[in-house]
Structures are given as C-alpha cells and as structure tokens.
XYZ file of C-alpha atoms in Angstrom:
719
model
C -6.945 -10.995 -12.702
C -10.992 -10.908 -13.809
C -10.812 -11.158 -9.839
C -8.638 -7.854 -8.964
C -10.598 -6.149 -11.836
C -13.844 -6.570 -11.071
C -11.958 -6.278 -7.184
C -11.279 -2.474 -8.994
C -14.428 -0.903 -10.903
C -15.977 0.706 -8.012
C -13.633 2.532 -7.960
C -13.307 3.223 -11.798
C -16.451 4.269 -11.591
C -16.021 6.756 -9.035
C -12.317 8.069 -9.830
C -14.543 11.656 -10.418
C -15.541 11.158 -7.031
C -11.868 10.653 -6.425
C -10.578 13.588 -7.933
C -13.537 15.829 -6.802
C -13.062 14.462 -2.920
C -8.534 14.828 -3.368
C -9.874 18.635 -5.089
C -12.050 19.573 -2.289
C -9.511 18.102 0.298
C -6.224 19.772 -0.952
C -8.556 23.268 -1.543
C -9.758 23.524 2.338
C -5.800 22.059 3.078
C -4.555 25.624 2.211
C -7.994 27.658 3.544
C -6.776 25.628 7.093
C -3.739 26.986 5.868
C -4.445 30.625 5.702
C -5.822 30.744 8.845
C -4.528 28.230 11.704
C -1.647 29.901 13.365
C 1.894 28.628 12.315
C 4.934 27.244 14.465
C 8.134 28.055 14.995
C 10.887 26.859 16.372
C 13.913 27.861 17.806
C 17.135 25.968 18.895
C 20.514 26.574 20.974
C 23.101 24.368 21.685
C 24.600 24.370 25.146
C 28.273 22.696 26.109
C 28.496 21.437 29.758
C 31.862 21.187 30.814
C 34.316 18.101 31.785
C 36.897 18.044 33.688
C 38.038 15.461 31.929
C 39.089 17.136 29.051
C 39.555 20.128 28.041
C 40.700 23.783 29.412
C 38.756 22.955 32.475
C 41.400 19.438 32.349
C 44.036 21.411 33.015
C 45.076 22.116 36.223
C 46.114 26.267 36.430
C 41.435 26.198 35.421
C 40.989 22.211 37.705
C 42.077 25.237 40.712
C 39.994 28.075 39.398
C 37.198 25.946 39.158
C 37.621 23.376 42.043
C 34.002 23.207 42.585
C 32.824 21.756 38.910
C 32.040 17.786 38.761
C 31.929 15.618 36.162
C 28.773 16.803 35.041
C 26.543 13.811 34.218
C 23.382 15.329 31.577
C 20.307 13.916 32.451
C 21.190 16.089 35.596
C 21.549 19.359 33.997
C 18.872 18.318 31.640
C 16.702 18.205 34.707
C 19.381 21.410 36.039
C 17.648 23.127 32.506
C 13.986 22.507 33.272
C 13.649 23.211 37.112
C 10.865 25.638 37.684
C 13.515 27.983 40.251
C 15.758 28.376 36.850
C 12.892 29.128 34.551
C 11.357 32.259 36.589
C 14.576 33.402 36.641
C 14.185 32.751 33.174
C 11.358 35.039 32.070
C 11.772 37.259 35.173
C 14.909 38.905 32.588
C 11.537 39.144 29.228
C 8.196 40.843 28.438
C 6.388 37.030 28.122
C 4.104 38.155 30.752
C 1.996 40.421 28.730
C 0.295 39.583 25.254
C -1.187 42.097 23.151
C -3.015 40.205 20.602
C -5.039 42.334 17.083
C -8.157 40.774 16.793
C -9.432 39.258 13.145
C -13.068 37.659 12.481
C -12.191 34.799 11.816
C -8.054 34.788 13.880
C -6.786 36.213 16.490
C -2.376 37.536 15.562
C -0.702 38.080 18.460
C 1.180 40.990 18.901
C 4.727 41.476 20.335
C 7.071 44.560 19.248
C 5.527 44.812 16.343
C 2.419 45.804 18.572
C 0.982 49.916 18.163
C -0.218 50.202 20.966
C 2.033 49.049 24.859
C -0.118 47.750 28.721
C 1.079 48.163 31.517
C -0.847 46.390 34.973
C -0.065 45.895 38.098
C -2.915 43.805 39.717
C -3.530 43.744 44.333
C -4.712 40.446 42.953
C -3.995 37.541 41.140
C -7.997 36.593 39.736
C -7.345 39.507 37.309
C -4.374 37.586 35.468
C -5.196 34.867 33.146
C -8.032 36.716 31.689
C -8.584 38.003 28.524
C -9.406 41.518 28.297
C -11.236 43.600 25.227
C -9.804 47.000 24.004
C -11.496 48.956 20.906
C -8.807 51.421 19.031
C -11.002 54.568 18.623
C -9.043 57.018 18.016
C -5.663 57.999 18.490
C -6.728 59.486 22.042
C -9.381 56.695 23.093
C -9.794 53.445 23.348
C -12.622 51.188 25.103
C -11.777 48.527 28.061
C -13.855 45.619 27.952
C -13.897 42.909 31.083
C -13.860 39.037 29.466
C -17.548 37.872 28.017
C -18.579 41.617 28.462
C -20.558 43.629 26.283
C -20.930 46.093 26.999
C -16.524 48.986 26.910
C -15.179 51.602 29.500
C -14.283 54.095 28.156
C -10.871 55.390 28.587
C -8.045 57.407 27.527
C -4.614 56.607 26.062
C -1.662 57.230 28.261
C -4.074 57.566 31.160
C -4.309 54.973 34.523
C -7.524 52.907 34.155
C -8.257 51.361 37.260
C -9.982 47.805 36.897
C -11.136 44.684 39.028
C -7.615 43.859 41.297
C -5.712 46.127 39.768
C -4.192 49.505 37.578
C -4.032 49.751 33.694
C -2.361 51.657 32.129
C -2.730 51.271 28.268
C -0.302 54.367 25.599
C 0.771 54.431 21.875
C 3.711 53.203 21.159
C 5.247 56.066 19.017
C 8.643 54.667 18.382
C 6.262 51.261 16.382
C 3.849 53.937 14.634
C 6.719 56.605 12.969
C 8.939 53.522 11.970
C 5.271 51.989 10.439
C 4.011 54.215 8.120
C 0.480 52.292 7.091
C 0.749 50.718 10.239
C -2.879 50.629 11.356
C -3.721 51.635 14.896
C -7.998 51.032 15.364
C -8.586 47.878 15.380
C -9.325 45.060 17.901
C -6.752 44.070 20.537
C -7.021 41.833 23.215
C -4.831 41.912 25.772
C -3.705 39.186 28.978
C -0.905 39.411 32.056
C -0.270 35.972 32.672
C 1.056 34.573 35.769
C 4.621 32.494 37.575
C 2.865 29.759 36.478
C 0.404 29.389 33.652
C 3.233 31.039 31.708
C 5.350 28.614 32.688
C 2.762 25.782 31.228
C 2.966 27.187 28.229
C 6.729 26.880 28.332
C 7.135 24.175 29.318
C 4.325 22.661 26.313
C 6.234 23.714 23.719
C 9.992 23.123 25.102
C 11.855 20.254 24.750
C 15.999 19.879 26.073
C 17.755 16.886 25.196
C 20.754 16.047 24.710
C 22.889 16.204 21.171
C 24.153 12.369 21.915
C 24.594 10.083 24.828
C 28.271 10.502 24.967
C 28.405 13.985 24.141
C 28.312 16.918 27.032
C 26.084 19.143 24.343
C 22.614 19.859 25.425
C 19.797 20.347 21.949
C 17.502 23.246 23.932
C 14.700 24.102 21.757
C 11.060 26.487 22.238
C 7.591 25.939 20.154
C 6.206 29.401 19.466
C 4.152 30.816 17.534
C 6.062 33.947 17.672
C 9.628 33.293 16.148
C 11.021 36.672 18.079
C 10.013 34.853 21.816
C 11.227 31.601 20.159
C 14.478 33.118 20.365
C 14.716 34.809 22.921
C 13.558 32.291 25.895
C 16.612 29.938 24.461
C 19.079 32.051 24.506
C 18.139 33.618 27.370
C 16.977 30.222 29.546
C 20.755 28.947 28.039
C 22.438 32.773 29.643
C 20.262 32.209 32.787
C 21.766 28.647 33.699
C 26.259 29.980 33.345
C 24.866 32.762 34.933
C 22.683 30.806 37.659
C 26.181 27.742 37.995
C 28.458 31.061 38.463
C 26.046 32.804 41.200
C 25.976 28.674 42.772
C 30.158 29.022 43.042
C 30.556 32.888 44.229
C 27.677 31.592 46.801
C 29.013 28.651 47.484
C 33.041 29.410 47.283
C 32.240 32.173 49.034
C 30.184 30.376 52.089
C 33.157 27.867 52.405
C 35.966 30.660 52.919
C 33.547 31.766 55.816
C 32.682 28.381 57.563
C 36.425 27.392 56.879
C 38.289 30.572 58.459
C 35.539 29.976 61.357
C 36.550 26.046 60.786
C 40.860 26.918 60.816
C 40.217 29.716 63.885
C 38.654 26.629 66.105
C 41.451 24.420 64.129
C 44.610 26.943 65.975
C 42.607 27.728 69.142
C 42.741 23.916 69.810
C 46.085 23.618 67.945
C 47.784 26.195 70.657
C 45.958 25.095 73.159
C 47.979 20.594 72.330
C 51.413 22.805 71.765
C 50.530 24.167 75.450
C 50.064 21.054 77.085
C 52.625 19.231 75.330
C 55.031 21.729 76.324
C 54.112 21.748 80.313
C 54.419 17.475 80.168
C 57.914 18.006 79.127
C 58.481 20.598 81.503
C 56.762 19.153 84.161
C 58.407 15.520 83.577
C 62.446 17.603 82.682
C 61.809 15.973 79.191
C 63.986 17.573 75.905
C 64.023 14.139 73.724
C 62.777 11.208 74.912
C 63.456 8.690 72.569
C 67.868 9.995 72.061
C 67.413 11.141 76.734
C 66.025 6.663 76.856
C 68.858 5.564 74.210
C 71.733 8.254 76.277
C 70.767 5.908 79.371
C 70.614 2.568 78.377
C 74.119 3.181 76.924
C 75.417 4.652 80.136
C 73.510 1.516 81.941
C 74.993 -0.791 79.336
C 79.093 0.901 80.019
C 78.843 1.116 84.084
C 77.882 -3.116 83.824
C 80.522 -3.457 81.539
C 82.555 -1.457 84.167
C 81.175 -2.786 87.015
C 82.060 -6.437 85.603
C 85.566 -5.895 84.721
C 85.409 -4.435 88.181
C 83.392 -7.200 89.506
C 86.415 -10.529 88.150
C 89.253 -7.651 89.208
C 87.456 -7.921 92.127
C 86.399 -11.188 92.531
C 90.729 -12.518 91.778
C 92.481 -10.110 94.030
C 90.810 -11.549 97.089
C 91.782 -14.735 95.597
C 95.094 -13.906 95.817
C 94.104 -12.057 99.311
C 92.518 -15.560 100.905
C 95.958 -17.265 99.452
C 98.501 -14.920 100.324
C 96.726 -14.630 104.028
C 96.533 -18.435 104.195
C 100.782 -18.543 103.335
C 101.112 -15.567 104.803
C 104.490 -16.811 106.682
C 105.688 -18.306 103.809
C 105.054 -15.625 101.328
C 108.403 -16.692 99.343
C 107.045 -19.871 99.057
C 103.765 -18.588 97.421
C 102.901 -18.629 93.413
C 99.764 -16.406 93.355
C 98.556 -15.407 90.796
C 98.643 -12.030 89.859
C 96.892 -11.104 87.332
C 94.090 -9.075 88.404
C 97.388 -7.512 89.834
C 99.434 -6.413 86.998
C 100.679 -2.353 88.078
C 103.543 -1.304 87.101
C 105.183 -1.208 91.372
C 103.994 -5.038 92.359
C 106.015 -6.009 88.968
C 108.366 -4.228 90.749
C 108.129 -4.340 93.669
C 107.435 -8.711 92.939
C 110.978 -8.201 90.590
C 112.542 -6.400 93.678
C 111.623 -9.059 95.851
C 112.941 -12.221 93.930
C 116.748 -10.026 93.050
C 116.846 -10.175 96.705
C 115.557 -13.821 97.637
C 117.907 -14.556 95.014
C 121.106 -12.353 96.505
C 120.396 -14.092 100.154
C 120.748 -16.830 98.730
C 123.576 -16.399 97.221
C 124.825 -14.827 100.920
C 123.465 -17.984 101.852
C 126.482 -19.836 101.049
C 128.583 -17.825 102.942
C 127.051 -15.959 105.243
C 124.940 -18.141 108.378
C 121.127 -16.529 108.410
C 121.761 -14.438 111.680
C 124.218 -12.425 110.484
C 123.772 -9.244 109.483
C 123.736 -9.258 105.938
C 121.666 -11.789 106.208
C 119.066 -9.464 108.691
C 119.430 -7.439 106.551
C 118.051 -9.322 102.974
C 115.608 -10.407 105.335
C 114.005 -6.958 106.627
C 114.371 -5.501 103.050
C 112.206 -8.627 101.906
C 109.632 -8.069 104.270
C 108.895 -4.850 103.964
C 108.867 -4.976 100.616
C 106.477 -8.468 101.096
C 104.609 -6.194 103.642
C 104.038 -2.907 101.506
C 102.244 -5.675 99.168
C 100.157 -7.145 101.806
C 98.640 -4.103 102.675
C 99.045 -3.519 98.347
C 96.501 -6.555 97.634
C 94.458 -5.736 100.887
C 93.989 -1.300 99.837
C 93.949 -3.029 96.356
C 91.001 -5.054 97.346
C 88.935 -1.750 99.204
C 89.207 -0.398 96.498
C 87.894 -2.331 93.732
C 85.407 -3.399 96.463
C 84.245 0.922 96.777
C 85.073 0.932 93.155
C 82.544 -1.897 92.753
C 79.825 0.020 95.179
C 79.654 2.917 92.863
C 78.955 1.491 89.845
C 76.536 -0.423 91.727
C 74.503 2.408 92.872
C 75.670 4.696 89.525
C 73.238 1.931 87.970
C 70.567 1.295 89.860
C 70.441 5.798 89.343
C 70.480 5.522 85.698
C 67.604 2.144 86.523
C 65.797 5.005 88.566
C 64.458 6.890 85.045
C 63.410 3.870 83.647
C 60.882 4.146 86.575
C 57.242 5.494 84.874
C 58.838 5.565 81.451
C 55.577 2.993 79.100
C 54.009 5.889 81.087
C 55.271 9.289 80.436
C 55.695 7.660 76.495
C 52.039 7.064 76.440
C 50.896 10.510 77.257
C 53.893 12.316 75.039
C 52.345 9.794 72.001
C 48.391 11.606 73.013
C 49.034 15.014 73.723
C 51.710 13.498 69.948
C 49.030 12.912 68.107
C 46.681 15.072 69.089
C 48.740 18.243 68.244
C 48.809 16.283 64.836
C 46.074 15.790 64.421
C 45.250 19.803 65.316
C 47.742 20.336 62.381
C 46.764 18.040 60.304
C 43.174 19.505 60.068
C 44.283 22.517 60.453
C 47.165 22.580 57.850
C 43.878 20.956 55.078
C 41.286 23.243 55.636
C 44.358 26.478 55.014
C 44.780 24.263 51.349
C 40.849 24.393 51.107
C 40.572 28.011 51.719
C 43.089 29.017 49.162
C 41.328 27.032 47.353
C 37.434 28.315 47.652
C 39.232 32.246 47.219
C 40.243 30.651 44.179
C 37.376 29.572 43.390
C 35.601 32.826 44.435
C 38.048 35.348 43.293
C 37.732 33.587 39.439
C 33.959 34.038 38.014
C 34.127 31.859 35.768
C 32.699 28.741 34.364
C 33.612 26.343 31.103
C 29.801 25.460 30.327
C 28.872 27.976 26.896
C 26.945 28.550 24.022
C 28.495 27.277 21.513
C 25.378 27.320 19.050
C 22.804 30.881 19.966
C 19.377 30.079 18.618
C 18.127 32.668 15.788
C 14.796 33.551 14.613
C 12.981 31.027 12.660
C 11.831 32.035 9.015
C 10.076 29.109 7.938
C 7.047 27.664 10.291
C 8.385 23.962 12.103
C 4.056 23.534 12.103
C 2.026 22.916 10.213
C 4.007 21.332 7.274
C 2.791 22.901 4.349
C 3.555 21.137 1.967
C 2.424 18.163 4.167
C -0.726 19.434 5.640
C -1.510 19.150 1.530
C 0.154 16.226 1.151
C -1.984 13.825 3.839
C -5.257 15.729 3.144
C -4.897 14.960 -0.368
C -4.344 10.859 0.479
C -7.207 11.615 2.896
C -9.481 12.636 0.979
C -8.381 9.447 -1.961
C -8.601 6.979 1.120
C -12.006 8.248 2.431
C -13.401 8.737 -1.059
C -12.955 4.508 -1.936
C -13.570 3.932 1.832
C -17.149 5.796 0.477
C -16.880 4.167 -2.162
C -16.649 0.355 -1.223
C -19.424 1.747 1.973
C -21.576 2.747 -0.799
C -20.841 -0.380 -3.020
C -20.628 -2.497 -0.865
C -23.947 -0.851 0.889
C -26.096 -0.481 -1.956
C -25.302 -4.649 -2.915
C -26.204 -4.981 -7.246
C -25.833 -8.078 -8.717
C -23.038 -6.303 -10.592
C -21.914 -9.041 -12.789
C -21.288 -12.857 -13.589
C -19.674 -13.702 -10.377
C -21.969 -12.579 -7.907
C -24.647 -14.635 -9.585
C -22.386 -18.040 -9.909
C -21.568 -17.014 -6.303
C -25.024 -16.347 -4.201
C -26.924 -19.753 -7.072
C -27.679 -22.991 -8.220
C -28.896 -21.648 -11.509
C -26.755 -20.873 -14.694
C -27.268 -18.195 -16.174
C -28.492 -18.349 -19.530
C -27.810 -15.311 -21.329
C -25.307 -11.320 -20.462
C -26.637 -9.059 -21.975
C -24.188 -6.078 -22.890
C -25.153 -2.606 -22.784
C -26.313 -1.513 -25.783
C -25.338 2.103 -26.300
C -27.171 1.950 -29.902
C -30.645 1.475 -30.738
C -29.522 0.677 -34.260
C -27.473 -3.074 -32.448
C -30.199 -3.840 -30.351
C -31.545 -5.760 -33.602
C -27.877 -8.023 -33.910
C -27.209 -8.869 -30.110
C -30.679 -10.077 -29.845
C -30.533 -12.540 -32.668
C -27.578 -13.787 -31.825
C -28.742 -13.961 -28.065
C -31.622 -16.458 -29.943
C -29.177 -18.542 -31.414
C -27.073 -18.856 -27.716
C -31.055 -20.088 -26.088
C -31.135 -22.412 -29.374
C -28.029 -23.807 -29.587
C -28.552 -24.227 -25.026
C -31.392 -26.241 -26.226
C -33.594 -24.265 -24.901
C -36.179 -23.392 -27.422
C -38.184 -26.746 -28.016
C -41.238 -27.329 -30.062
C -44.485 -25.150 -28.839
C -41.764 -23.970 -25.978
C -43.139 -21.574 -23.796
C -40.493 -18.864 -22.717
C -41.638 -17.050 -18.802
C -39.660 -13.538 -18.958
C -39.755 -12.303 -15.525
C -37.655 -10.199 -13.098
C -38.663 -9.739 -8.999
C -39.012 -6.085 -8.338
C -40.810 -4.527 -11.116
C -42.477 -6.054 -15.002
C -40.436 -3.209 -16.929
C -37.058 -4.971 -15.413
C -37.986 -6.900 -17.966
C -39.734 -5.561 -20.429
C -36.779 -4.876 -22.704
C -35.769 -8.666 -23.539
C -39.626 -9.296 -23.232
C -40.097 -6.947 -26.488
C -36.328 -7.313 -28.465
C -36.823 -11.382 -27.696
C -39.756 -11.396 -29.266
C -37.819 -9.551 -32.105
C -35.496 -11.383 -32.901
C -37.742 -15.240 -32.706
C -40.061 -13.384 -35.732
C -36.619 -12.255 -37.723
C -34.856 -15.814 -37.520
C -38.676 -17.116 -39.173
C -40.805 -17.833 -36.550
C -44.004 -18.058 -35.756
C -44.287 -15.932 -32.041
C -47.633 -16.346 -29.717
C -46.620 -13.653 -27.529
C -48.612 -13.647 -24.249
C -48.826 -10.106 -22.257
C -49.633 -10.403 -18.355
C -48.895 -6.504 -17.325
C -49.674 -5.068 -20.883
C -47.004 -3.235 -21.148
C -46.653 -4.558 -24.113
C -50.217 -3.700 -26.231
C -49.910 -2.438 -29.149
C -46.530 -3.731 -30.406
C -47.214 -7.398 -32.199
C -50.120 -8.448 -34.664
C -52.838 -8.516 -32.704
C -53.217 -12.473 -34.185
C -50.438 -12.714 -32.636
C -50.443 -11.671 -28.935
C -52.744 -12.655 -25.986
C -53.355 -10.531 -22.845
C -53.491 -12.016 -19.337
C -53.482 -8.016 -17.423
C -57.208 -7.709 -16.766
C -58.381 -8.685 -13.111
C -60.712 -11.611 -13.763
C -57.717 -13.852 -14.496
C -56.750 -13.690 -10.914
C -59.414 -15.589 -10.524
C -57.860 -18.741 -13.228
C -56.494 -21.465 -12.343
C -53.087 -23.468 -13.309
C -55.393 -26.058 -15.681
C -57.283 -22.737 -16.879
C -54.226 -21.167 -17.855
C -52.632 -24.241 -19.137
C -55.415 -24.900 -21.334
C -56.016 -21.611 -22.512
C -52.364 -21.261 -23.722
C -52.360 -24.689 -24.876
C -55.261 -24.105 -27.264
C -53.386 -21.098 -28.486
C -50.027 -23.040 -28.975
C -51.097 -24.554 -31.821
C -50.091 -22.407 -34.976
C -47.580 -21.554 -33.482
C -43.621 -22.874 -32.833
C -42.651 -20.921 -29.520
C -44.970 -18.463 -26.688
C -42.775 -15.801 -25.442
C -44.771 -15.151 -22.272
C -44.228 -10.870 -20.092
C -44.822 -11.649 -16.605
C -45.361 -9.911 -13.516
C -42.932 -8.243 -11.056
C -42.526 -12.255 -9.052
C -42.284 -9.307 -6.013
C -45.973 -8.524 -6.840
C -47.049 -12.225 -6.824
C -50.332 -11.914 -8.399
C -49.921 -14.463 -11.812
C -46.220 -14.560 -11.692
C -44.840 -17.696 -10.030
C -48.636 -19.026 -11.971
C -47.454 -18.407 -15.124
C -43.709 -18.902 -13.933
C -44.742 -22.437 -13.043
C -46.231 -23.036 -16.358
C -43.056 -22.379 -18.259
C -40.434 -24.308 -19.784
C -38.696 -21.776 -19.116
C -38.196 -19.388 -16.933
C -35.656 -16.528 -17.756
C -35.271 -14.336 -14.645
C -33.997 -10.163 -15.801
C -30.958 -9.630 -12.731
C -29.880 -5.468 -13.593
C -26.475 -5.469 -12.588
C -27.331 -1.186 -11.524
C -30.081 -1.741 -10.654
C -30.964 -5.639 -8.463
C -30.128 -5.840 -5.423
C -28.198 -8.740 -4.749
C -30.696 -9.742 -2.160
C -32.741 -11.580 -4.985
C -30.655 -14.074 -6.462
C -30.863 -15.948 -2.719
C -34.783 -14.532 -3.077
C -35.229 -16.516 -6.330
C -32.956 -19.324 -5.605
C -35.831 -20.299 -2.780
C -38.525 -19.610 -4.588
C -37.897 -21.532 -7.087
C -36.979 -24.373 -4.540
C -39.859 -23.579 -3.180
C -41.990 -23.432 -5.978
C -40.536 -25.898 -7.806
C -40.558 -24.063 -10.446
C -38.971 -25.317 -13.796
C -36.388 -25.001 -15.817
C -35.351 -21.272 -13.636
C -32.484 -18.956 -15.175
C -30.756 -15.788 -15.388
C -30.733 -13.392 -17.605
C -28.090 -10.760 -16.696
C -28.882 -7.769 -18.025
C -26.264 -4.842 -18.870
C -22.721 -7.456 -18.305
C -20.166 -5.982 -17.956
C -21.466 -2.192 -17.569
C -20.401 0.493 -15.251
C -20.625 3.532 -16.064
C -19.788 6.597 -14.440
C -20.643 8.789 -11.672
C -20.829 11.654 -13.571
C -22.866 9.647 -16.122
C -25.031 9.071 -13.933
C -25.714 12.220 -12.361
C -26.117 13.567 -15.923
C -28.922 10.754 -16.115
C -30.169 11.955 -13.001
C -30.014 15.362 -14.097
C -31.862 15.661 -17.186
C -34.577 12.955 -15.475
C -34.866 15.906 -13.352
C -35.346 18.444 -16.018
C -38.157 16.239 -18.194
C -40.334 16.469 -14.785
C -39.376 19.946 -13.853
C -40.194 20.593 -17.740
C -43.332 18.628 -17.400
C-alpha cells in the first residue's frame, strides 16, 4: 500500500500540471475543430435483382429479363467501382470544377453557394489540376493569378479570358446573389479544373462500397466529402447509373443477340430447305414413300407367297406321287387304291364314285353276262373313259400345280429384289433425316431464343432498385467533435503524466526512505519532516535528540560530525538546530564550525572555527589532539562539516567522528549521492555513518514550487 502511494506521489505533486495540460489540450482541440474542414458522409442502399427469389423469379419476368443471372455480390461491387461506370457518373455531375473561398487560416469549397461561376475550355491537360487564384475587385472586375504567381491579370466578368492552355469565362452568379442579401462577392477565391483521373482518385479515396450482409443482395454505397451535397449527389447518381448501365447493357446485348439470331436463322433456314430437297430428291430417285411400311408390306407379301408356294409344293409332290402310282398300275387301274389327299376337288370325287358304281354294276352284270356281252363292254367303255379322263386330269393338275409353283417362285424372287441395297438406302436416308433433324432442331432453338431476346429488348426494365436514396448529411462524420475533445483531454492527461514521471525519474532525487534503503546499507538515523512553522522546530529537534540517545549514538564526549554532499548549507539547518536541541536538554556542547556559517550563533567559549585556510595544512592527529583538549569540559562535540563534494577537510573531520550524520534532502539531493556515500564509507573506513533524511514525506505541489521560484526571482529583482 505504502509502495503504491510512493509511486503516486509524483502524480499528486504534478496534479496541477495535469489539469493545466488537459485544459490546454481541450482548448487546442476546440481551436483545431474550429479550423479543420469537416467531412460529411452520405449512404445509398441498392438492392440487386435476385432471379431465385422475389418478383424476378416469376415466370413472366424471367422471360422479360432473360439476361439476368444469380448475382454474385462481390462481382457487382467491382462493377460499381469500375472506372467505366465512375466516368459515366461524374460526366453527369458538375464535379469537374471547384471554387474555394480563400481565408487567412483555411480554405472552404463553395458548391452551389458560390457568388461566381466559371466555365473553361482547354486545349491541353497541362492547364488542369492547378489551383488558380481569383481576387474579385468589384462587381465588374477581378484579377486572375497563376499558381504561385505574385502578379495578377486584370479581367472583366462575363468576358472570356485566355490563359495558358485554355480559355476561362468567369461570371457573377446572379440567382445566388439575388437570393442572398448578405452575399459576399469581393473576396479572394481559388479555382481548379479537375482532370478525370484526379477526380476519380479523389472520389475513390473516400468511396466505400460494401455489402450489408454476405447473404443479402443489398449493397451500401458510402462517400465522404467536405461538401455534404456532393456526397449525396454522387452516391445517388452512381446507383442510378448502375441501373441505367445495366438496362443499356441488357438492351445492347439483346439487340446484338437478335441481329445475330436473325442471321443464324436465315442461314439455318437455307440449310434446312436444302436438307428437305435432298430428302425429296433421294425419295424420288429411289422411289421411296416409306421404307419401313414398304419393307413391312414386301415382307408380308413374300411371306404370304412362300406360304402359298409351300402349300402348292406339298400338293404338287402329292400329285406327282399319285401320278407315278397310277402310271405304274395303269393297266389295273381299278385295282389301285391311290391316296387322293392331294386331289380332292368335287369333280374327281364324283368321278371316283361313278367309277366305283360302274365297277359294281359290271360285277353285277358279270354274274349274269359274259365279259363279251354288250352291256359289259359298254360299262367297260364308260370305265375306260372315266379312267382316261382321271389320269389325264391328274397329269393336267400336276402341270397346273407346277406352273403355279414356278410362278410363285418367280414372284418371290422378284419381291426379294426389293431388299437388294435396302441397308444402303436406309443408311443414306437416315443420314439425310439426321441432318434434317439437326437443322430443324437448330432452327427451332434459334427461333425460341430470338423470341426471348426480342422480349428482353422490348422490356427496358431492371429489377435492381435503390431502396434507400442518400440524403444530404447535416452532421459531420469526421472529425467527431466529442471524441476529438475527449481524446485530446486523455492525451493531455497521459502526456503530462508521462512528462511528470520522466522528470521525476530524470531528476532521480532521494525522495523517501525507501530510496535510501534500496541503494545503501547505511542506516537512517533521523527522518526530519518539513516544518512549516518556526515554533515547531525546537520541539522536533528535541524529539530527534532523544531518538539519537535511545539509539545509543550519544556517548560521553562523543564527536558528532554533521555533513552533506553538495553544499554546506544543505546540513546547516540540522547542525544549528541539533546543537540547540542538545543545549535545551542541558548538555554542554562544543560547537566546531568548519565552514564559518555558525559564527555568532553560539557563545564564543563554546565555539571553535576551523574554516580558516590555515587549517588545510593540519593533519588528522593535530585536529584530534586539539579537539580532545577542548572536549575536556564538554559532554558532546558537534562538528558542522564542509560539503563532501569540496573534499578539503570534510573526510578528515569525518574520520575523527564518533558518529557521522550525512544529511540528504528529499527534494534536492540526487539519488546517486547515496551510492557515492556508500563507496566513500567503504573506501575511507569512515566510522558509524548514518543518513539523516531532511523534509521526509514532503511532496510539495508544483504550484507551490513555482510560487517559491517566482518569489525568489522577484526578491532578486528588487535587490
């Protein structure tokens, strides 16, 4: 706790400085704010069309905006930042010229509230991006100054002024002057015509285009400007130009697409017509109506013919067998039993029945008549006729079947000729049909796309829209007055604290007992506080005399040497008042003065002055003998020593001491003195060395110190 308070003591001491510096910092910040040019920010929000959601996702609007795609927000941001779109935007705005009112401390841009107007035409870009001066002398005349020029060019309002690289026309802004009764015209101005490159650079420096959220198709366009109207105008115009550029790009793309599609459709139409003619010519040449149907018909026909041929062949084989069988047994025809399965017509059946009947009748007649009988012969004749007819009929039937069979074979062979070269025809027709199908598909596709493109060209709309237009900002975003003042106060506070501690550690004074104990093994005998009132001095030193006695420092006929390092006056206060304290205790004290500063302060018989230069030649033993002779009638000897830094007799007197008191002033003595005394003690074997801390715990306010210095200075001045 004490250590923390010790660290804070310099802070308490320099508290007035901290307050003063903070006040000065705040005043400086306010002064700065009164001169600095404020920056205003305007923001516009732009919603991008989303083909997956909302109105653009409807089928109707998908057709209208066929060129819309699922937007990537980062891509659209880069489009907004593109120099092409920026150039289109600034071309729509009066940002290419700037007029400033020139003051003694700051220059303010006039935008929309300038009492003068300027127009310029330039033959070279060298005349751009330069600050020209303009001093209005009266409502009729003005002076024009080139950059860094001392001498101006006299000119008249409303008349062209030729300058290096161009021509200027400066006029009075009559509407503004009439609207402002207190408009100040006669003043100093600066004008600048900006090149596109510089204007883009100025805008890009303060332009910020970011998405509201990575998953939300909304873009925020921010611009900072010292003129709030400029910021609002630009972000709104940029959003408008983005939408306008999108519509124009879409129209151009659709128009180009329509023209391209028309050319392709004409070309495709020609190819399609040629393909149709090729198919027609091929069908005419090959006599093709429908290969598949014709093939199926021919196959069915051949199949039917082959079935008929098979049936006829079976009948023909049966007839041939029958004919062979009859031919082999022709003489005994009636004894034959042929298989008439292949000869089953009604006539043959009836003839066989008649023959069997005649044969039965003959058998009946032979029972009565002889074979030579006329009746039997008649029946034989009838049988012979029927048998001959039957045999001939079988032969004719065989011939007829053979003819039919041969005819069917010829028909089948002829029908099968239709399949000769059929795969080749099918292949060629397939190729022609495929070519036609490709051209037809391409033609239909192109027509469909042409319709879409014509719809897109006709529908001059976009689903991008400005959902929040930018307003003219009334409050500057930088500098933020409250933050600047607070930061200035904080910086002033920390800066002053830093300086206080730098000075504190730079001076490196003794300050307190802790510093002594940290740097030396020499004990502290006394800690004398800062005594404000003289009546308290006696009481304090009586108390210190008692403390010394209790510590065993005051023996019979002890020699007490009181010293300081820098100047003898640093320990004069202690030497004088300790002697008086010992005397007030009733002690008989011999006062030895090595500086002459105590002369006249004590009785002459109790005072011994060693300040004369003759004593510089005395040795230690001489001083020791002389002091011992004087000490015979005294209880205590107090020697007011010279400063140790002068080192004439100081160390010699200290070597004679019974107790050595070295006075350290908390506000004056340097910290390094402690280490020096430690080294001197070890080097010269000084006996019983003690430190005395003067003004212990004294931490005066800086104002008090300044007051003391001031009083001291005024006293010197009065003298």
